XYZ file of C-alpha atoms in Angstrom:
555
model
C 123.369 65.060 70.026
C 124.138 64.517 66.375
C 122.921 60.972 65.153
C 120.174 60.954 67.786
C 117.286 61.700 65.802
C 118.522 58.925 63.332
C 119.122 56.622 66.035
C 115.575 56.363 67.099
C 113.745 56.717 64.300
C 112.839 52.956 65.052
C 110.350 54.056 67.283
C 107.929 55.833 64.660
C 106.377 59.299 65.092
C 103.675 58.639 66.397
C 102.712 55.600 68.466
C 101.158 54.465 71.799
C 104.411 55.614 73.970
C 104.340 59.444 72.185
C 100.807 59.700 72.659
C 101.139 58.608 76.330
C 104.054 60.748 76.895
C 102.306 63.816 74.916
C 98.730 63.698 76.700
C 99.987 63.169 80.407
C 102.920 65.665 79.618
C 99.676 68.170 78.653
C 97.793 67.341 81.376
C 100.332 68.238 84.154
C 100.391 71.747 82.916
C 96.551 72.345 83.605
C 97.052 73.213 87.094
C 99.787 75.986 85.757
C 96.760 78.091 84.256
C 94.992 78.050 88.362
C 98.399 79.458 90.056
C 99.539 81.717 87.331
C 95.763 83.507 87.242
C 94.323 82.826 90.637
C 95.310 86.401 91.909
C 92.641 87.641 89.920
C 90.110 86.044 92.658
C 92.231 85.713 95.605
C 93.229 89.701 95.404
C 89.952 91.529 94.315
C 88.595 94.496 96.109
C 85.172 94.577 96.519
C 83.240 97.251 97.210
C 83.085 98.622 100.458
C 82.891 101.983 102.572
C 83.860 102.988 106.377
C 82.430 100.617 109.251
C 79.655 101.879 111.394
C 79.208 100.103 114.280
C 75.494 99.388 115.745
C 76.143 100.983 119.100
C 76.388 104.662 117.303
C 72.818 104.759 118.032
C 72.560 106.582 114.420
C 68.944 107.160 112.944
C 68.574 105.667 109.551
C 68.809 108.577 107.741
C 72.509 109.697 109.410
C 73.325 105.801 109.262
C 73.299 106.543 105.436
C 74.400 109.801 104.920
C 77.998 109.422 107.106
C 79.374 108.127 104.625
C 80.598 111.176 102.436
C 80.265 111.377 98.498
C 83.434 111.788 96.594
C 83.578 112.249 92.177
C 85.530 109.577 90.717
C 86.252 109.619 87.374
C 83.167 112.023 86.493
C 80.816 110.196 89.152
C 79.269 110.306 92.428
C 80.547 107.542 94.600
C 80.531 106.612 98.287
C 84.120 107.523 99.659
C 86.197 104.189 100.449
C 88.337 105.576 103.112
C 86.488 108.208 104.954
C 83.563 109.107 106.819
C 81.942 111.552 108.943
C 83.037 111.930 112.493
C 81.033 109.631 114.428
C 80.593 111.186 117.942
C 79.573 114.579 115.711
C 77.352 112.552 113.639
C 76.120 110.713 117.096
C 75.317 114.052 118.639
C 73.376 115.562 115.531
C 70.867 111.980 115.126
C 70.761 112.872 119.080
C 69.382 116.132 118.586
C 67.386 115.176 115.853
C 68.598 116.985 113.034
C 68.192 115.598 109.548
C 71.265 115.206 107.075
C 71.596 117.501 104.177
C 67.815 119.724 105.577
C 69.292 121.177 108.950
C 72.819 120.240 108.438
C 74.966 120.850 105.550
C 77.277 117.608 105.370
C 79.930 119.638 104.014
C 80.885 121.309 107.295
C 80.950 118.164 108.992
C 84.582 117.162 109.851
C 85.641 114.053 108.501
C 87.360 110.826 110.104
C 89.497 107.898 108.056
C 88.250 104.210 108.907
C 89.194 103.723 112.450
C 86.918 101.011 113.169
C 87.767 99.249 110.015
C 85.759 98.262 106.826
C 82.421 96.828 105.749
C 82.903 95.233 102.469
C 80.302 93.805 99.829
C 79.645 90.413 99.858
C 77.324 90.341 96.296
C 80.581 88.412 94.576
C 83.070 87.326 97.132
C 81.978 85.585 100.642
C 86.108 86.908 101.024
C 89.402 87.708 99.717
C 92.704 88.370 100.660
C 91.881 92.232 100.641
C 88.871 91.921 103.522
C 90.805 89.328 105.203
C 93.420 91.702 106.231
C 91.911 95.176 104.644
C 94.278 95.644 101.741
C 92.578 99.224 101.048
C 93.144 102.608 101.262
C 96.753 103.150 102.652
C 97.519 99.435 102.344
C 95.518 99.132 98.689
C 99.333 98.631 97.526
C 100.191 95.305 99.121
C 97.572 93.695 96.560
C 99.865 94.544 93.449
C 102.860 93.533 95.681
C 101.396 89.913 96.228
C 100.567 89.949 92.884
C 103.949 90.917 91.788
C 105.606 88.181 94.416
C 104.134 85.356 92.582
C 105.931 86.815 88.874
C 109.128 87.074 91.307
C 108.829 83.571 91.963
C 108.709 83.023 88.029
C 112.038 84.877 87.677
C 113.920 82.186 90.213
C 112.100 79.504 89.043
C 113.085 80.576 85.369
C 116.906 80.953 86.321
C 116.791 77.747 88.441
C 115.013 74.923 86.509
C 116.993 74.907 83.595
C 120.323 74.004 86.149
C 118.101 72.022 88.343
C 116.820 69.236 85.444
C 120.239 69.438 83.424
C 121.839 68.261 86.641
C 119.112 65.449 88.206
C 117.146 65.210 84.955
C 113.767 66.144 83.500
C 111.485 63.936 85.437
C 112.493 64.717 88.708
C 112.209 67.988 88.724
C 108.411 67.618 87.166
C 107.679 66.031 89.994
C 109.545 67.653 92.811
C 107.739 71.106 91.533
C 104.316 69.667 91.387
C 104.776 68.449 95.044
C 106.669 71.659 95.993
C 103.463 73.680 94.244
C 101.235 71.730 96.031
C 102.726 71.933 99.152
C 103.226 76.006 99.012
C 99.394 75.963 97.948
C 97.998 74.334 100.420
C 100.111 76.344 103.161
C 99.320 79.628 101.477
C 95.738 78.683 101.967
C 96.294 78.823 106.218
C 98.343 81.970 105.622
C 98.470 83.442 108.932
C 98.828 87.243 107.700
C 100.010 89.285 104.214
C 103.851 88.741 104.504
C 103.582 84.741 104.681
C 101.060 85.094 101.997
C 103.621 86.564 100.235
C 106.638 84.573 100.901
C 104.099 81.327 99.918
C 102.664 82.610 96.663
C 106.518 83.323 95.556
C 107.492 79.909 96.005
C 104.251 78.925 94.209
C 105.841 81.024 90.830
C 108.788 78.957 91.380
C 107.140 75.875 91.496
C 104.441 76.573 88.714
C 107.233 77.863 86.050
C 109.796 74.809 86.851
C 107.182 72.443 86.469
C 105.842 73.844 83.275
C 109.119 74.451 81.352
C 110.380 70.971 82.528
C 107.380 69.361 80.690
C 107.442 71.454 78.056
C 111.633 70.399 77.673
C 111.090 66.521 77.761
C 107.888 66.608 75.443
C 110.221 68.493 72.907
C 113.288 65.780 73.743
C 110.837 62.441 74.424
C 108.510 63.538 70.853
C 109.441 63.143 67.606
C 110.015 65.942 65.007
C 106.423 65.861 63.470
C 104.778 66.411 66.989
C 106.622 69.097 68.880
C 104.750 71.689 67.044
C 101.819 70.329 67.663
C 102.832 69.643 71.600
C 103.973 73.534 71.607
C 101.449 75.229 70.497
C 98.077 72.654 70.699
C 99.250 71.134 73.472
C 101.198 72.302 76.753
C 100.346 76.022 75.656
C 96.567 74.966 75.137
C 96.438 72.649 78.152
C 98.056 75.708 80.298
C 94.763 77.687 78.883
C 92.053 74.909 79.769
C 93.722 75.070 83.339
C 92.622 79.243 83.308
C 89.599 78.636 81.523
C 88.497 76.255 84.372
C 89.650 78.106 87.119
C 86.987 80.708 87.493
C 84.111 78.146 86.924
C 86.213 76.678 90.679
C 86.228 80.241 91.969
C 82.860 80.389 90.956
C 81.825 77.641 93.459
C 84.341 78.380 96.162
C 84.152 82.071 96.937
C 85.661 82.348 100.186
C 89.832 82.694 99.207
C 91.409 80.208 101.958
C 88.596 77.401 100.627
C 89.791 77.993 96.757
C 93.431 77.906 97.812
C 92.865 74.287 99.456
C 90.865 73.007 96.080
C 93.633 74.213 93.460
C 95.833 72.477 95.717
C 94.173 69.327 96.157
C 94.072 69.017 92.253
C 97.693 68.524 92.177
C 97.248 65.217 94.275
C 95.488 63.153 91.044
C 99.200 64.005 89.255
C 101.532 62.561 91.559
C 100.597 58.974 89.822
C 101.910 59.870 86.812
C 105.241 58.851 87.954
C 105.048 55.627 86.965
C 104.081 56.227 83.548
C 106.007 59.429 82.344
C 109.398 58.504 81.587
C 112.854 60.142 82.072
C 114.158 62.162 78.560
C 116.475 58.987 76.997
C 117.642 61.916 75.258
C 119.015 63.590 78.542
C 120.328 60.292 79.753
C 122.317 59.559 76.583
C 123.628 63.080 77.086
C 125.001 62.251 80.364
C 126.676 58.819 79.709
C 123.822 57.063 80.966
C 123.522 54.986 77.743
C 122.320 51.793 79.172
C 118.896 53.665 80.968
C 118.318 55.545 77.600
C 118.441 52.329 75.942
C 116.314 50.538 78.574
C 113.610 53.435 78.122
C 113.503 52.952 74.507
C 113.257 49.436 74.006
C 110.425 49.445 76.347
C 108.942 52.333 74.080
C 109.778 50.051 70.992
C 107.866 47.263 72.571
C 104.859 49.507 73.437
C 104.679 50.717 69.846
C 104.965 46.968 68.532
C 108.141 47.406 66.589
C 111.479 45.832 67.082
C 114.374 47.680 68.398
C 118.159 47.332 67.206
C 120.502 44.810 69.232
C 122.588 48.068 69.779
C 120.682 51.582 69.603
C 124.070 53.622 70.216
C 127.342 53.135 69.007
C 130.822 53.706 70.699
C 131.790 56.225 68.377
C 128.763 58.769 68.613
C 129.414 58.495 72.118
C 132.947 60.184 71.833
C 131.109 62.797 69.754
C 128.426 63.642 71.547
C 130.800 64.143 74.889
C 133.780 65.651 72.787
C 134.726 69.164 74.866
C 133.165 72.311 73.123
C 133.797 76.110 73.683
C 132.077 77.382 76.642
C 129.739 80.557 76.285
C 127.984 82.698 78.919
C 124.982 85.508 78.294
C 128.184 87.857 78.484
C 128.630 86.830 74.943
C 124.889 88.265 73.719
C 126.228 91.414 74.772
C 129.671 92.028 73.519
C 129.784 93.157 70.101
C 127.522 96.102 69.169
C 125.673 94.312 66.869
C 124.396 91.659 69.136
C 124.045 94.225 71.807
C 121.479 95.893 69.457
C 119.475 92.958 69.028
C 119.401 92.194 72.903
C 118.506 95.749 73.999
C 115.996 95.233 70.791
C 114.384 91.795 72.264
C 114.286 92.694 76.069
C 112.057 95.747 75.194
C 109.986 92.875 73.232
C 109.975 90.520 76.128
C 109.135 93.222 78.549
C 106.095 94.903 76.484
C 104.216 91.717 75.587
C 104.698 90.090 78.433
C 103.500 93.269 80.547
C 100.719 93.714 77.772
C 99.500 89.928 78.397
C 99.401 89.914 82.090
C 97.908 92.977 82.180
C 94.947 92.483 80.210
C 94.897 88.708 82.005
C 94.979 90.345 85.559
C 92.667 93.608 84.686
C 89.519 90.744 83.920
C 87.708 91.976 87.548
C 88.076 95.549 86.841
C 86.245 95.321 83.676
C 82.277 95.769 83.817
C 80.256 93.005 84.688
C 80.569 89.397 86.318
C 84.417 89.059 86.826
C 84.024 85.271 85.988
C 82.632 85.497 83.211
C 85.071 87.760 82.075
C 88.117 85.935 83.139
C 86.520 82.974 81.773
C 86.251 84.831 78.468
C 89.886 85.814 78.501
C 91.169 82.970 78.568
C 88.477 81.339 76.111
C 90.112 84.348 73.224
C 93.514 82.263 73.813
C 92.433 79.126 71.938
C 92.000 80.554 68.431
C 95.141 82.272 69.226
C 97.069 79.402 69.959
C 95.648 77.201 66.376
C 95.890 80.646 64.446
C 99.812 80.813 65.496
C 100.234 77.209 64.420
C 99.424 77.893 61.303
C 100.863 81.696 60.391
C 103.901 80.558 61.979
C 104.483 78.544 59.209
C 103.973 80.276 56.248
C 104.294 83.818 57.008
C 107.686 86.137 58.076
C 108.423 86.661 61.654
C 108.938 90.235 61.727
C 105.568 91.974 60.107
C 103.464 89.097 62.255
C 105.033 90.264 65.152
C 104.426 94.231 64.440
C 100.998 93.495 62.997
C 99.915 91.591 66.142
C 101.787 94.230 68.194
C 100.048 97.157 66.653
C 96.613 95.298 66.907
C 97.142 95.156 71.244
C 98.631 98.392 71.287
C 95.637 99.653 68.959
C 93.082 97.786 70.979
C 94.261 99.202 74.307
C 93.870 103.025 73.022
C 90.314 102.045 71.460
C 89.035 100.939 74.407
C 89.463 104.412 75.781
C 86.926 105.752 73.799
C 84.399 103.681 74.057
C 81.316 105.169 76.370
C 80.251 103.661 79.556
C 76.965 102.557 78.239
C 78.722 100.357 75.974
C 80.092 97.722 78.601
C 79.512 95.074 75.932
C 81.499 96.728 73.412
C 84.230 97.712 75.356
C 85.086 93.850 76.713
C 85.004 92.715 73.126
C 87.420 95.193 71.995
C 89.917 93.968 75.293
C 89.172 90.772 74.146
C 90.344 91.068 71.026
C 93.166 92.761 72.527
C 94.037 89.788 74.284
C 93.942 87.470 71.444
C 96.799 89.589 69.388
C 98.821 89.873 72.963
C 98.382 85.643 72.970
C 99.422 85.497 69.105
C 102.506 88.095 70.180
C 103.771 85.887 73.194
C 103.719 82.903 71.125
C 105.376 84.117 68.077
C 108.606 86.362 70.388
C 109.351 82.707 71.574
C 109.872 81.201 68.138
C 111.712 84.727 66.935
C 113.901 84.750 69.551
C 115.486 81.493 69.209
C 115.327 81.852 65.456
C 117.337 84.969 65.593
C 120.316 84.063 67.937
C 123.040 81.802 67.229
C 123.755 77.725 68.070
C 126.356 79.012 70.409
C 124.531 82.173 72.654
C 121.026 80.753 71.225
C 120.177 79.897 75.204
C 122.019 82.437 76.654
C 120.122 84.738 74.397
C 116.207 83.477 75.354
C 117.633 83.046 79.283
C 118.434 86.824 79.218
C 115.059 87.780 77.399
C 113.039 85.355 79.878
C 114.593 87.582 82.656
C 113.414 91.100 80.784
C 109.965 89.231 80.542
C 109.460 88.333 84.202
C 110.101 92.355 84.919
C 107.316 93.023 82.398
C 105.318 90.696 84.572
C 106.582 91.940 87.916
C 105.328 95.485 86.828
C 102.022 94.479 85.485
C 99.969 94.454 88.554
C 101.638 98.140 89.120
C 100.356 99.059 86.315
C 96.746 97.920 86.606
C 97.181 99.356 90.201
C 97.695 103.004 89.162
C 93.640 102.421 87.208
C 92.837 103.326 91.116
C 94.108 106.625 89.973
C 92.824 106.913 86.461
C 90.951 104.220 85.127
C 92.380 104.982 81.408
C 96.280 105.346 82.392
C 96.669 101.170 82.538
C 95.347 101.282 78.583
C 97.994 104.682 77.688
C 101.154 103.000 79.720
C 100.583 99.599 78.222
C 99.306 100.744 74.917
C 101.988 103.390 74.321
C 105.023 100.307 74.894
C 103.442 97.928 72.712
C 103.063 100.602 69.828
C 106.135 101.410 70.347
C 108.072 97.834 69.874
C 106.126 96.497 67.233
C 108.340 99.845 65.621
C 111.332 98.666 67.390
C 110.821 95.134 66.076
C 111.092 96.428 62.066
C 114.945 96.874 62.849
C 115.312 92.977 63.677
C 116.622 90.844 61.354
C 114.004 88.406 59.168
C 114.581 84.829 59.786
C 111.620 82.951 57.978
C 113.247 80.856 55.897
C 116.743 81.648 56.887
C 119.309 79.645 57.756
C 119.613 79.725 61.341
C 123.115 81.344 62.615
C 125.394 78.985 63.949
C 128.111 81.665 65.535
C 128.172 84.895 66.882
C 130.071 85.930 63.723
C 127.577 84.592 61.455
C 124.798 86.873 63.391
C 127.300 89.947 63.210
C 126.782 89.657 59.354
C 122.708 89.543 59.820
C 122.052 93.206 60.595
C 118.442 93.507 57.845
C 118.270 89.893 56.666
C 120.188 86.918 57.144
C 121.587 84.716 54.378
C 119.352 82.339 52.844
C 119.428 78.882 53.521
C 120.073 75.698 51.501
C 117.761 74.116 49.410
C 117.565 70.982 51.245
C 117.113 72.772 54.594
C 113.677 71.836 56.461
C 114.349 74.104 59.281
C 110.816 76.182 60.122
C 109.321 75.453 56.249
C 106.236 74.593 55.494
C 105.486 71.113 57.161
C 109.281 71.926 58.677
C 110.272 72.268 62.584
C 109.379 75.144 64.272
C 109.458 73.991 67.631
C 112.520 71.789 67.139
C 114.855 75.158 67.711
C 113.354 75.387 71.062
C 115.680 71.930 71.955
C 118.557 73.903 72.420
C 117.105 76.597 74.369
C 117.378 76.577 78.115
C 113.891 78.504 79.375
């Protein structure tokens, strides 16, 4: 695409077709931050116990003690999958024995829930756990519909990319946002767990083609100025108003098939934007289709009030831009030694933030207190994160941001360990602020990565790391699921792989201010530091790029 920059730099930087394109572009990622979090509200367990039906003819007193106490994590709790044999208990209220005085509950033989569960309504009027009691033998089909939704991100990840590069940006925006809408809404009437499933992996497909195809025309549609802005401030920021709103919905709408049918219906107001968000001129020049790039930017000139040229494109960049090149595959970030390195290096990187930010974004209803408040302050810790990055990213080195952030999570996750019980307060500040480095972490491994690979594999190279992430993901709700075991082994798994890569991230090279490599030979020769770059090179500088790197890179 050399020459297209130049070509329509008629059109300004910063006019009333960018700003239209760049606001509705943020917008349609809003409902991303409902699918991508709802889980947290659609899969909680509340509290419950055994069911005792009314026709045990139980006195009071048995009615409450058949429930046996169990020690969890140093205290006394009502058991969640057991109780007392109810014809013995039936026969000892009979004879009217009291529990614990004439009877020493400990003898009594005990029964798992055969006539089902009575579960807490305090929070949730109902979830997908009481709808078809996700507990005790089944308590692991809640991290496995977690888990299908990150599965859908891994297709949808592979398949966007292909998808919009063959039919175009556009379309594919808007065949996901009626595809996520459509999966929503029939998740919501899910007749049992497995089409709950099968629905809410769709959903991931939908939600991650629709936000990386916005996120790749706002970068190809914006000019250079902007796309750091529309990175960082504005589909990442508009992706975290969409969480941050989402359990003020839940809030309202407590019973899980009703919240379902609202996130859905939210999709409907976006369909509109058809007609006013307009196909990458970029892509179409790309493809040949000169004459529809052209028509999209004279119309864009005569929104901004300034004149185009009689002829935008010229015959002759034409042959350039569809001159045959050399073909390269992901094979190619793995065949020399010193690329493998790096890869092996940047999956582990991939995989530990992205496991450490979903699991501190799905573990909000575990924590002490009101679960929406909590989520609601998760997600609030992500917009300082998100300005903070903007501005570090440009002016400080990759590679000690990275590890400092790292080691903050990592360091945040053992802390919280140690705090007392007592000290609920205290211990969702310090997650909190756990959070925020895991936010500053995920945003700063995207520029890194694309910064460190070549022109040639530089795709190839984020594709395979995207792929690593999504397995991070996948395992996160596993990992929050094994708390039911030991509330602190979540924090020591999670903790222990973060610590550990923001070591394993000292042996990358440095690229701040680098030249970026343009072959796989070039990168060979970067094993501590790369070569500097010109003088005249604006690439990631102060007031330079950043985001412009991400244009070649195929999420």
């Amino acid at each position: 695409m050399r020459g297209y920059e130049d070509n329509t730099a008629f059109l300004g930087e910063w006019g009333p077709f960018q700003q239209t394109v760049f606001f509705l572009l943020c917008a349609s990622t809003i409902p991303n931050g409902f699918s991508a979090f709802s889980v947290i509200f659609l899969g909680d367990s509340p509290p419950h116990h055994c069911f005792v039906p009314d026709s045990g003819n139980l006195s009071e007193g048995w009615r409450k003690a058949i429930i046996p106490i169990e020690v969890v994590n140093g205290q006394e709790k009502e058991s969640k999958c057991s109780r007392y044999r109810l014809d013995v208990v039936r026969n000892l209220s009979a004879l009217g024995y009291i529990p614990g005085l004439d009877v020493n509950l400990t003898g009594v033989e005990q029964e798992c829930c055969v006539d089902g569960w009575s579960y807490s309504k305090d929070i949730y009027q109902s979830t997908i756990v009481t709808e078809w009691d996700l507990v005790c033998d089944n308590e692991w089909k809640t991290p496995f519909a977690s888990s299908t939704l990150f599965v859908g991100f891994l297709i949808g990840s592979l398949l966007s990319g292909q998808l919009s590069d063959r039919f175009g940006r556009k379309k594919v925006i808007f065949g996901s946002l009626v595809a996520q809408l459509v999966s929503v809404l029939i998740q919501a009437f899910s007749p049992s767990w497995e089409v709950f499933c099968i629905m809410f992996t769709f959903v991931g497909a939908s939600q991650i083609s629709l936000y990386i195809s916005a996120f790749v025309l706002g970068t190809e549609v914006l000019s250079k100025s902007m796309r750091e802005v529309f990175t960082t401030l504005g589909a990442f920021l508009h992706y975290c108003i969409g969480y941050m709103t989402l359990p003020w919905i839940a809030y309202a709408m407590r019973e899980w098939r009703t919240l379902l049918i609202i996130l859905s219906s939210v999709s409907v107001v976006y369909i509109p934007l058809w007609w006013f968000i307009p196909e990458s001129p970029r892509w179409l020049y790309s493809q040949g289709r000169v004459e529809e790039a052209e028509a999209i930017l004279r119309d864009a000139a005569k929104r901004n009030r300034v004149t185009a040229p009689e002829v935008i494109f010229k015959d002759t960049e034409l042959d350039v831009a569809s001159a045959p090149k050399n073909k390269y595959s992901m094979i190619d970030v793995l065949r020399t030694s010193n690329i493998r390195c790096v890869t092996l290096m940047c999956l582990f990187l991939w995989m530990a933030v992205n496991m450490g930010y979903y699991g501190l974004s799905l573990n909000t209803s575990n924590l002490s207190g009101d679960p929406y408040l909590n989520c609601f302050l998760s997600a609030l810790t992500e917009v300082p994160a998100y300005v903070v990055s903007t501005v570090l990213l440009r002016n400080c080195q990759r590679r000690p941001l990275l590890s400092a952030f790292l080691l903050i999570g990592g360091g945040m996750l053992f802390m919280i360990q140690l705090i007392p019980e007592n000290l609920q307060g205290v211990a969702i500040a310090v997650e909190m602020v756990g959070k925020f480095a895991f936010t500053m972490s995920f945003t700063v491994v995207y520029i890194y990565t694309a910064e460190i690979y070549p022109t040639v594999v530089r795709s190839a190279g984020v594709g395979v790391c995207s792929s690593a992430a999504r397995i991070g993901t996948i395992a996160a709700p596993y990992v929050i699921y094994l708390g039911s075991i030991n509330k602190y082994l979540p924090y020591i798994i999670m903790g222990s792989l973060t610590v550990t890569s923001s070591a394993v991230n000292l042996f990358l090279p440095e690229t701040f201010h680098k030249e970026l490599p343009e072959t796989v030979e070039h990168m060979q020769q970067c094993k501590g530091v790369c070569r500097k770059e010109p003088r005249n090179a604006n690439i990631l500088k102060k007031g330079g790029d950043t985001p412009a790197i991400l244009n070649e890179v195929k999420l």
